[in-house]
Amino acid sequence: MILPNLKKFIENSGKVRLYIGVDLHATSKEALELLLREKIPSYIVYSPNDVTYHPKVYTFEGESRYYIIVGSSNLTTKGLYQNVEASLCVSNEYQSDEGRELLSDIYDYYNDFLNGQSTTCKELTQEILDILSNSKIVLPERTVREYNKKHIGEVTTAQLSDIEKLNETFTKLKRKTPKGQRKQRVRTEVFEAGEKDILVHTTSADISANSIWIETREMTGGSRNILDLSAKGKRDTVIKPGSVEFFGIDKSDHTQRLDISLVYNDKLYPDNTILWGSGNNNWRIQLKGEADDKSKLTDISNPKLGKYGGFQHKILVFEKTEVVNQYNLHIIDESELEGMIAQSDDWARGGNGNGRAYGYINPPGE
């Protein structure tokens, strides 16, 4: 019923990606065969235990505005046209701080298993469809109708070899045990997110003297472009200078602000601000610079569906240049952390020793 509109959208250079659950026999074999035949990029999310993939989230991204629909409606005839359902539609422009934060939160939440790293998510191919069909996870529509009338065992018994192949293809998700109420993270600074697809260079390289590297972890801000800096660090019970001091900031003066320029991929991005975030009680750097060609660091930092933002789970290296308050920026994968520690003259973790790791290539004052 929605196929004509999907095809028209794709013909007009639109991009579609579907992440489909196959639990509870809600997705039919014919539906997946149709997606294969029409070559609509689709992915199957499945865990071979009683962890059910159950979200109904639809995101639509245009040139300047986007829509997010979250509700109870499955992408089925009943869900879209027949049942009594409830959904919420959020529409906003990319310049909206709150709206960009919501879109980034959605992508961050699902990216853990939509980015190709989790074997609970597989691209829909004929081989995957055969595995799901043979193991009776995906049923023909006629069988689904029978399933609704008869006992589950009469229509869903699969061969043991097919079940084993299913379990070899999809791994199980861990059940999460509910704990106490989580503290809400306070984010006070959010910036406009760029729309361009931009290549993020991740390298492992020897960094020159007068540099600092900082582990990023998740980053904060709606565009995931805010990096926390430490006022102090600690390693082996020894207190160390914080990462903010590398930039010439007096950590005790919370009114101080400093704009620095960053050179990345042969482009100069000015106006990246280091300041004290009063809502978070820490120092931070806002990576928000814009180059002469209108490209922005937020073009790199914004998470995409299935991809982390370009600064997330990385190591950022700030390398001093001969120009005051101008630094070369390097992006290194977090897997290189031990190598960065090994080539550092000194390193620590922020706060009381459990924060982000950071290190100096020639510490300040040397």
Coordinates of C-alpha atoms in Angstrom, one line a residue:
M1 CA 0.0 0.0 0.0
I2 CA 2.9 2.4 0.6
L3 CA 5.2 0.9 -2.1
P4 CA 4.2 3.4 -4.9
N5 CA 5.2 6.3 -2.7
L6 CA 8.4 4.7 -1.6
K7 CA 9.4 4.1 -5.2
K8 CA 8.5 7.6 -6.2
F9 CA 10.6 9.0 -3.3
I10 CA 13.6 6.9 -4.4
E11 CA 13.2 7.9 -8.0
N12 CA 13.4 11.6 -6.8
S13 CA 16.9 10.8 -5.2
G14 CA 15.5 10.0 -1.8
K15 CA 17.1 7.4 0.4
V16 CA 15.2 4.8 2.4
R17 CA 16.4 2.4 5.0
L18 CA 14.1 0.0 6.9
Y19 CA 15.0 -1.8 10.1
I20 CA 12.5 -4.5 10.5
G21 CA 11.6 -6.8 13.4
V22 CA 10.4 -10.3 12.7
D23 CA 9.3 -11.2 16.2
L24 CA 5.7 -12.4 17.0
H25 CA 5.2 -13.3 13.3
A26 CA 4.1 -9.8 12.5
T27 CA 6.4 -9.6 9.4
S28 CA 5.4 -11.9 6.5
K29 CA 7.6 -13.7 4.1
E30 CA 5.8 -12.0 1.2
A31 CA 6.6 -8.6 2.6
L32 CA 10.3 -9.4 2.8
E33 CA 10.2 -10.9 -0.7
L34 CA 8.6 -7.7 -2.0
L35 CA 11.4 -5.5 -0.4
L36 CA 14.1 -7.8 -2.0
R37 CA 12.4 -7.6 -5.4
E38 CA 12.0 -3.9 -5.3
K39 CA 15.6 -3.5 -4.0
I40 CA 14.6 -1.3 -1.1
P41 CA 17.5 -1.3 1.5
S42 CA 16.3 -3.2 4.5
Y43 CA 17.8 -4.8 7.6
I44 CA 16.5 -7.5 9.9
V45 CA 16.8 -7.2 13.7
Y46 CA 16.4 -10.4 15.6
S47 CA 17.6 -12.0 18.8
P48 CA 17.1 -15.8 19.2
N49 CA 15.6 -15.5 22.7
D50 CA 12.6 -13.7 24.1
V51 CA 14.1 -10.2 23.7
T52 CA 11.7 -8.6 21.2
Y53 CA 12.6 -5.8 18.7
H54 CA 9.5 -3.7 19.2
P55 CA 10.1 0.0 18.3
K56 CA 7.9 2.0 16.0
V57 CA 10.1 5.0 15.2
Y58 CA 10.0 6.7 11.8
T59 CA 12.4 9.5 10.9
F60 CA 12.2 11.7 7.8
E61 CA 15.0 14.0 7.0
G62 CA 14.7 16.8 4.4
E63 CA 17.0 19.6 3.4
S64 CA 16.0 22.0 6.2
R65 CA 13.3 20.2 8.2
Y66 CA 12.8 16.8 9.7
Y67 CA 9.9 14.8 11.1
I68 CA 10.0 12.1 13.8
I69 CA 7.0 9.8 14.4
V70 CA 7.0 7.6 17.5
G71 CA 3.9 5.5 18.4
S72 CA 2.2 2.2 18.5
S73 CA 1.7 1.7 14.7
N74 CA 3.5 -1.2 13.1
L75 CA 4.3 -0.8 9.4
T76 CA 1.4 -3.1 8.5
T77 CA -2.0 -2.7 7.0
K78 CA -3.6 -3.0 10.4
G79 CA -1.1 -0.7 12.0
L80 CA -1.4 2.0 9.4
Y81 CA -5.0 1.8 8.3
Q82 CA -7.2 -0.4 10.5
N83 CA -6.3 -0.5 14.2
V84 CA -6.9 2.2 16.8
E85 CA -3.3 3.5 17.3
A86 CA -1.6 6.5 18.8
S87 CA 1.5 8.2 17.5
L88 CA 3.3 11.5 18.2
C89 CA 4.8 13.5 15.3
V90 CA 7.6 16.0 16.1
S91 CA 8.5 18.4 13.3
N92 CA 11.3 20.9 13.5
E93 CA 14.0 22.7 11.6
Y94 CA 17.7 21.7 11.9
Q95 CA 18.5 25.1 13.5
S96 CA 16.3 24.1 16.5
D97 CA 18.5 23.1 19.4
E98 CA 15.9 20.9 21.2
G99 CA 14.9 19.2 18.0
R100 CA 18.4 18.3 17.0
E101 CA 19.0 16.9 20.4
L102 CA 16.0 14.6 20.1
L103 CA 17.2 13.3 16.7
S104 CA 20.7 12.7 18.0
D105 CA 19.3 10.9 21.0
I106 CA 17.3 8.5 18.8
Y107 CA 20.3 7.7 16.6
D108 CA 22.6 7.2 19.6
Y109 CA 20.2 4.8 21.2
Y110 CA 19.8 2.6 18.2
N111 CA 23.2 2.9 16.6
D112 CA 24.7 0.3 19.0
F113 CA 23.1 -2.4 16.9
L114 CA 22.2 -0.7 13.6
N115 CA 25.8 0.3 12.7
G116 CA 26.8 -3.1 11.4
Q117 CA 28.7 -4.1 14.6
S118 CA 26.0 -6.2 16.1
T119 CA 25.1 -9.6 14.7
T120 CA 21.5 -9.1 15.9
C121 CA 21.1 -6.9 12.8
K122 CA 21.6 -8.3 9.3
E123 CA 21.1 -6.8 5.9
L124 CA 18.1 -8.5 4.2
T125 CA 19.3 -10.9 1.5
Q126 CA 17.8 -14.0 0.0
E127 CA 20.1 -16.1 2.2
I128 CA 18.9 -14.3 5.3
L129 CA 15.2 -14.7 4.2
D130 CA 15.8 -18.4 3.6
I131 CA 17.2 -18.8 7.1
L132 CA 14.3 -16.9 8.7
S133 CA 11.7 -18.8 6.6
N134 CA 13.2 -22.3 7.2
S135 CA 13.4 -21.7 10.9
K136 CA 9.7 -20.6 10.9
I137 CA 10.6 -17.1 12.3
V138 CA 9.1 -15.6 9.2
L139 CA 5.9 -17.2 7.9
P140 CA 3.9 -16.9 4.7
E141 CA 0.8 -14.8 5.1
R142 CA -1.5 -17.7 4.6
T143 CA 0.3 -19.5 7.5
V144 CA 0.0 -16.4 9.6
R145 CA -3.7 -16.5 9.2
E146 CA -3.7 -20.2 10.2
Y147 CA -1.4 -19.3 13.1
N148 CA -4.1 -16.9 14.4
K149 CA -6.6 -19.7 14.4
K150 CA -4.6 -22.7 15.5
H151 CA -2.2 -23.6 18.3
I152 CA 1.3 -22.2 17.8
G153 CA 2.9 -25.7 17.7
E154 CA 0.8 -26.8 14.7
V155 CA 2.2 -24.2 12.4
T156 CA 5.6 -23.1 13.7
T157 CA 7.6 -26.3 14.2
A158 CA 11.0 -26.0 12.5
Q159 CA 13.7 -28.6 11.8
L160 CA 16.5 -28.6 14.4
S161 CA 19.2 -27.9 11.7
D162 CA 17.3 -24.8 10.7
I163 CA 17.0 -23.6 14.3
E164 CA 20.8 -24.2 14.7
K165 CA 21.6 -22.2 11.6
L166 CA 19.3 -19.4 12.8
N167 CA 21.2 -19.2 16.2
E168 CA 24.5 -19.2 14.3
T169 CA 23.4 -16.2 12.3
F170 CA 21.8 -14.0 14.9
T171 CA 23.2 -13.6 18.4
K172 CA 21.2 -13.1 21.6
L173 CA 20.7 -9.7 23.2
K174 CA 21.4 -9.5 26.9
R175 CA 18.4 -8.8 29.0
K176 CA 18.8 -5.6 31.0
T177 CA 17.9 -5.7 34.7
P178 CA 16.0 -2.6 35.8
K179 CA 17.9 -0.6 38.4
G180 CA 17.2 2.5 40.3
Q181 CA 16.1 5.7 38.6
R182 CA 18.8 7.1 36.4
K183 CA 20.0 10.7 36.8
Q184 CA 19.1 12.8 33.8
R185 CA 22.2 14.2 32.1
V186 CA 22.1 18.0 31.8
R187 CA 23.0 19.4 28.5
T188 CA 23.0 23.2 28.3
E189 CA 24.8 23.8 25.0
V190 CA 23.4 22.6 21.6
F191 CA 24.4 23.7 18.2
E192 CA 23.0 23.7 14.7
A193 CA 23.7 20.4 12.9
G194 CA 25.0 20.3 9.3
E195 CA 23.3 18.3 6.6
K196 CA 26.3 17.3 4.5
D197 CA 27.8 13.8 4.2
I198 CA 31.4 14.4 5.1
L199 CA 34.3 12.0 5.2
V200 CA 35.8 11.6 8.6
H201 CA 39.5 10.7 8.6
T202 CA 40.5 8.4 11.4
T203 CA 44.2 7.8 11.6
S204 CA 46.8 6.3 13.8
A205 CA 49.9 8.5 13.7
D206 CA 52.8 9.8 15.6
I207 CA 51.8 13.2 17.0
S208 CA 54.3 16.0 17.2
A209 CA 55.4 17.8 20.4
N210 CA 53.2 20.4 22.1
S211 CA 50.1 18.3 21.7
I212 CA 47.3 16.9 23.9
W213 CA 45.0 14.0 23.2
I214 CA 41.7 13.5 24.8
E215 CA 39.4 10.5 24.9
T216 CA 35.9 11.5 23.7
R217 CA 33.6 8.7 24.7
E218 CA 30.0 9.6 23.9
M219 CA 30.3 13.4 23.6
T220 CA 27.4 15.7 24.5
G221 CA 25.3 18.3 22.9
G222 CA 22.6 17.8 20.3
S223 CA 25.2 17.5 17.5
R224 CA 27.5 15.5 19.8
N225 CA 30.1 18.2 19.3
I226 CA 30.8 19.2 23.0
L227 CA 33.9 17.7 24.6
D228 CA 34.3 17.9 28.4
L229 CA 37.7 19.1 29.6
S230 CA 39.0 18.3 33.1
A231 CA 40.1 20.9 35.7
K232 CA 42.3 18.2 37.2
G233 CA 43.4 14.6 36.6
K234 CA 44.7 11.7 38.6
R235 CA 46.8 8.6 37.9
D236 CA 48.3 6.2 40.5
T237 CA 47.0 8.5 43.3
V238 CA 49.0 11.4 41.9
I239 CA 47.1 14.6 41.0
K240 CA 47.8 15.9 37.5
P241 CA 47.2 19.1 35.6
G242 CA 43.7 19.1 33.9
S243 CA 43.3 19.0 30.2
V244 CA 41.8 22.5 30.1
E245 CA 45.2 24.0 31.3
F246 CA 46.8 22.9 28.0
F247 CA 44.9 25.7 26.3
G248 CA 46.1 28.4 28.7
I249 CA 42.9 28.5 30.7
D250 CA 42.9 29.5 34.3
K251 CA 40.7 26.7 35.7
S252 CA 39.7 28.7 38.8
D253 CA 38.3 31.6 36.7
H254 CA 34.9 30.3 35.6
T255 CA 34.1 33.5 33.7
Q256 CA 36.9 33.0 31.3
R257 CA 36.1 32.1 27.6
L258 CA 38.5 31.3 24.8
D259 CA 37.9 30.9 21.1
I260 CA 40.3 28.7 19.3
S261 CA 40.8 27.8 15.6
L262 CA 41.2 24.3 14.4
V263 CA 42.8 23.0 11.2
Y264 CA 41.3 19.8 10.0
N265 CA 41.6 18.2 6.6
D266 CA 43.4 21.3 5.3
K267 CA 40.4 23.5 6.3
L268 CA 40.4 26.2 9.0
Y269 CA 37.5 26.2 11.4
P270 CA 37.5 29.3 13.7
D271 CA 35.4 30.1 16.7
N272 CA 35.5 26.9 18.8
T273 CA 34.8 28.1 22.3
I274 CA 36.3 26.8 25.6
L275 CA 34.1 27.8 28.5
W276 CA 32.8 26.8 31.9
G277 CA 29.5 24.9 31.7
S278 CA 27.7 26.1 34.8
G279 CA 24.9 23.6 34.3
N280 CA 27.4 20.7 34.2
N281 CA 30.0 22.2 36.5
N282 CA 32.9 21.4 34.2
W283 CA 35.0 22.9 31.5
R284 CA 34.2 22.1 27.9
I285 CA 35.1 22.9 24.3
Q286 CA 32.3 23.5 21.8
L287 CA 33.5 22.2 18.4
K288 CA 31.3 24.4 16.3
G289 CA 33.7 26.1 13.8
E290 CA 32.6 26.9 10.2
A291 CA 35.1 27.0 7.3
D292 CA 35.1 29.5 4.4
D293 CA 33.3 27.0 2.2
K294 CA 30.5 26.8 4.8
S295 CA 31.4 23.3 6.0
K296 CA 31.1 22.9 9.7
L297 CA 32.6 20.7 12.4
T298 CA 29.0 19.7 13.3
D299 CA 28.8 18.2 9.8
I300 CA 31.3 15.7 11.2
S301 CA 29.9 15.4 14.7
N302 CA 26.3 14.7 13.9
P303 CA 25.2 11.1 14.4
K304 CA 23.5 9.5 11.4
L305 CA 21.1 6.5 11.4
G306 CA 23.4 3.5 11.8
K307 CA 26.5 5.6 12.4
Y308 CA 28.0 7.3 15.4
G309 CA 29.0 10.9 15.1
G310 CA 32.5 11.5 13.8
F311 CA 33.8 12.6 17.2
Q312 CA 32.1 9.8 19.3
H313 CA 34.3 7.0 20.6
K314 CA 37.4 8.6 19.2
I315 CA 40.6 10.3 20.5
L316 CA 40.9 13.9 19.5
V317 CA 44.4 15.3 19.3
F318 CA 45.0 19.1 19.5
E319 CA 48.4 20.0 18.1
K320 CA 49.8 23.5 18.7
T321 CA 50.8 25.6 15.7
E322 CA 52.9 28.8 15.4
V323 CA 49.6 30.8 15.3
V324 CA 48.3 31.7 18.7
N325 CA 45.2 29.8 19.7
Q326 CA 45.3 27.7 16.5
Y327 CA 45.6 23.9 16.6
N328 CA 45.8 21.1 14.1
L329 CA 43.0 18.6 14.9
H330 CA 43.6 14.8 14.5
I331 CA 40.8 12.2 14.9
I332 CA 42.1 8.8 16.0
D333 CA 40.0 5.7 16.7
E334 CA 39.6 4.8 20.4
S335 CA 41.2 1.4 19.8
E336 CA 44.5 3.3 19.6
L337 CA 44.2 4.4 23.3
E338 CA 47.0 2.2 24.6
G339 CA 49.3 3.3 21.8
M340 CA 48.6 7.0 22.6
I341 CA 49.4 6.3 26.3
A342 CA 52.6 4.7 25.3
Q343 CA 53.9 7.6 23.3
S344 CA 52.8 10.2 25.9
D345 CA 55.2 12.0 28.2
D346 CA 52.4 12.1 30.8
W347 CA 48.8 11.1 31.0
A348 CA 45.9 10.8 33.4
R349 CA 42.2 10.4 33.7
G350 CA 40.0 13.4 34.5
G351 CA 38.5 14.2 37.9
N352 CA 39.3 11.6 40.6
G353 CA 40.9 9.3 38.0
N354 CA 37.8 7.7 36.5
G355 CA 37.0 10.3 33.8
R356 CA 38.2 10.6 30.2
A357 CA 41.8 9.7 29.6
Y358 CA 44.1 12.4 28.2
G359 CA 47.8 12.8 27.7
Y360 CA 50.6 15.2 26.7
I361 CA 53.2 14.9 24.1
N362 CA 55.7 17.2 26.0
P363 CA 53.7 18.3 29.0
P364 CA 53.1 22.0 29.6
G365 CA 56.1 23.9 30.9
E366 CA 58.6 21.5 29.3

